[in-house]
PDB file of C-alpha atoms in Angstrom:
ATOM      1  CA  MET A   1     159.164  12.029  68.652  1.00  0.00           C
ATOM      2  CA  PRO A   2     156.168   9.725  69.135  1.00  0.00           C
ATOM      3  CA  ASN A   3     154.604  11.129  65.967  1.00  0.00           C
ATOM      4  CA  LEU A   4     157.833  10.573  64.068  1.00  0.00           C
ATOM      5  CA  GLY A   5     157.847   6.938  65.200  1.00  0.00           C
ATOM      6  CA  LEU A   6     154.216   6.420  64.259  1.00  0.00           C
ATOM      7  CA  CYS A   7     154.768   7.958  60.838  1.00  0.00           C
ATOM      8  CA  ALA A   8     157.793   5.721  60.303  1.00  0.00           C
ATOM      9  CA  PHE A   9     155.758   2.706  61.410  1.00  0.00           C
ATOM     10  CA  ALA A  10     153.015   3.643  58.949  1.00  0.00           C
ATOM     11  CA  ASP A  11     155.623   3.962  56.185  1.00  0.00           C
ATOM     12  CA  ALA A  12     157.190   0.579  56.935  1.00  0.00           C
ATOM     13  CA  PHE A  13     153.902  -1.286  57.316  1.00  0.00           C
ATOM     14  CA  ASN A  14     151.986   0.596  54.594  1.00  0.00           C
ATOM     15  CA  LEU A  15     149.282   1.811  56.976  1.00  0.00           C
ATOM     16  CA  THR A  16     146.853   4.677  56.621  1.00  0.00           C
ATOM     17  CA  PRO A  17     146.418   7.125  59.523  1.00  0.00           C
ATOM     18  CA  GLU A  18     143.111   5.426  60.356  1.00  0.00           C
ATOM     19  CA  GLN A  19     144.897   2.090  60.766  1.00  0.00           C
ATOM     20  CA  LEU A  20     147.407   3.466  63.296  1.00  0.00           C
ATOM     21  CA  THR A  21     145.587   2.271  66.379  1.00  0.00           C
ATOM     22  CA  GLU A  22     147.477   1.096  69.436  1.00  0.00           C
ATOM     23  CA  HIS A  23     146.100  -2.410  68.917  1.00  0.00           C
ATOM     24  CA  ASN A  24     147.199  -2.573  65.255  1.00  0.00           C
ATOM     25  CA  VAL A  25     150.665  -1.206  65.993  1.00  0.00           C
ATOM     26  CA  ASN A  26     151.219  -3.660  68.860  1.00  0.00           C
ATOM     27  CA  SER A  27     149.888  -6.609  66.885  1.00  0.00           C
ATOM     28  CA  LEU A  28     151.844  -5.866  63.709  1.00  0.00           C
ATOM     29  CA  TYR A  29     155.044  -5.167  65.619  1.00  0.00           C
ATOM     30  CA  ARG A  30     154.769  -8.493  67.445  1.00  0.00           C
ATOM     31  CA  CYS A  31     154.137 -10.339  64.176  1.00  0.00           C
ATOM     32  CA  ALA A  32     157.142  -8.696  62.561  1.00  0.00           C
ATOM     33  CA  HIS A  33     159.426  -9.096  65.553  1.00  0.00           C
ATOM     34  CA  PHE A  34     158.767 -12.813  65.954  1.00  0.00           C
ATOM     35  CA  SER A  35     158.550 -13.737  62.262  1.00  0.00           C
ATOM     36  CA  SER A  36     161.164 -15.745  60.446  1.00  0.00           C
ATOM     37  CA  LYS A  37     163.389 -13.992  57.920  1.00  0.00           C
ATOM     38  CA  SER A  38     161.801 -16.102  55.174  1.00  0.00           C
ATOM     39  CA  ASP A  39     158.299 -14.844  56.017  1.00  0.00           C
ATOM     40  CA  ASN A  40     157.234 -12.969  52.872  1.00  0.00           C
ATOM     41  CA  ILE A  41     154.851 -10.653  54.730  1.00  0.00           C
ATOM     42  CA  PHE A  42     156.643  -9.731  57.962  1.00  0.00           C
ATOM     43  CA  GLY A  43     160.204 -11.013  57.467  1.00  0.00           C
ATOM     44  CA  LYS A  44     161.742  -7.650  56.585  1.00  0.00           C
ATOM     45  CA  LYS A  45     159.349  -5.236  58.297  1.00  0.00           C
ATOM     46  CA  ILE A  46     161.596  -4.543  61.304  1.00  0.00           C
ATOM     47  CA  MET A  47     164.419  -3.572  58.953  1.00  0.00           C
ATOM     48  CA  ALA A  48     161.997  -1.423  56.941  1.00  0.00           C
ATOM     49  CA  PHE A  49     160.793   0.221  60.166  1.00  0.00           C
ATOM     50  CA  ASP A  50     164.381   0.934  61.243  1.00  0.00           C
ATOM     51  CA  ASN A  51     165.140   2.484  57.855  1.00  0.00           C
ATOM     52  CA  ALA A  52     161.934   4.550  57.945  1.00  0.00           C
ATOM     53  CA  VAL A  53     162.831   5.919  61.401  1.00  0.00           C
ATOM     54  CA  LYS A  54     166.332   6.847  60.201  1.00  0.00           C
ATOM     55  CA  GLU A  55     164.928   8.554  57.096  1.00  0.00           C
ATOM     56  CA  ARG A  56     162.349  10.533  59.073  1.00  0.00           C
ATOM     57  CA  LEU A  57     164.974  11.606  61.629  1.00  0.00           C
ATOM     58  CA  LYS A  58     167.261  12.731  58.827  1.00  0.00           C
ATOM     59  CA  ARG A  59     164.454  14.775  57.243  1.00  0.00           C
ATOM     60  CA  ALA A  60     163.607  16.354  60.611  1.00  0.00           C
ATOM     61  CA  GLN A  61     167.261  17.237  61.253  1.00  0.00           C
ATOM     62  CA  ASP A  62     167.645  18.662  57.752  1.00  0.00           C
ATOM     63  CA  ALA A  63     164.539  20.809  58.243  1.00  0.00           C
ATOM     64  CA  VAL A  64     165.911  22.202  61.519  1.00  0.00           C
ATOM     65  CA  CYS A  65     169.309  22.952  59.982  1.00  0.00           C
ATOM     66  CA  GLU A  66     167.899  24.844  56.977  1.00  0.00           C
TER      67      GLU A  66
END
């Protein structure tokens, strides 16, 4: 599950595996969480992260059920 979350975070924030450090994840999440909806960079990242988690969970469930 942690890997699924990190992969979803990378998808939502357009990060490479090398950029997935604990510091970067914490910093970017804080910026996104406390940004205004009109912020062009971080305003919709939490929603994108939520959607990426849902999509990755769906793919994992589909793979198990096949």
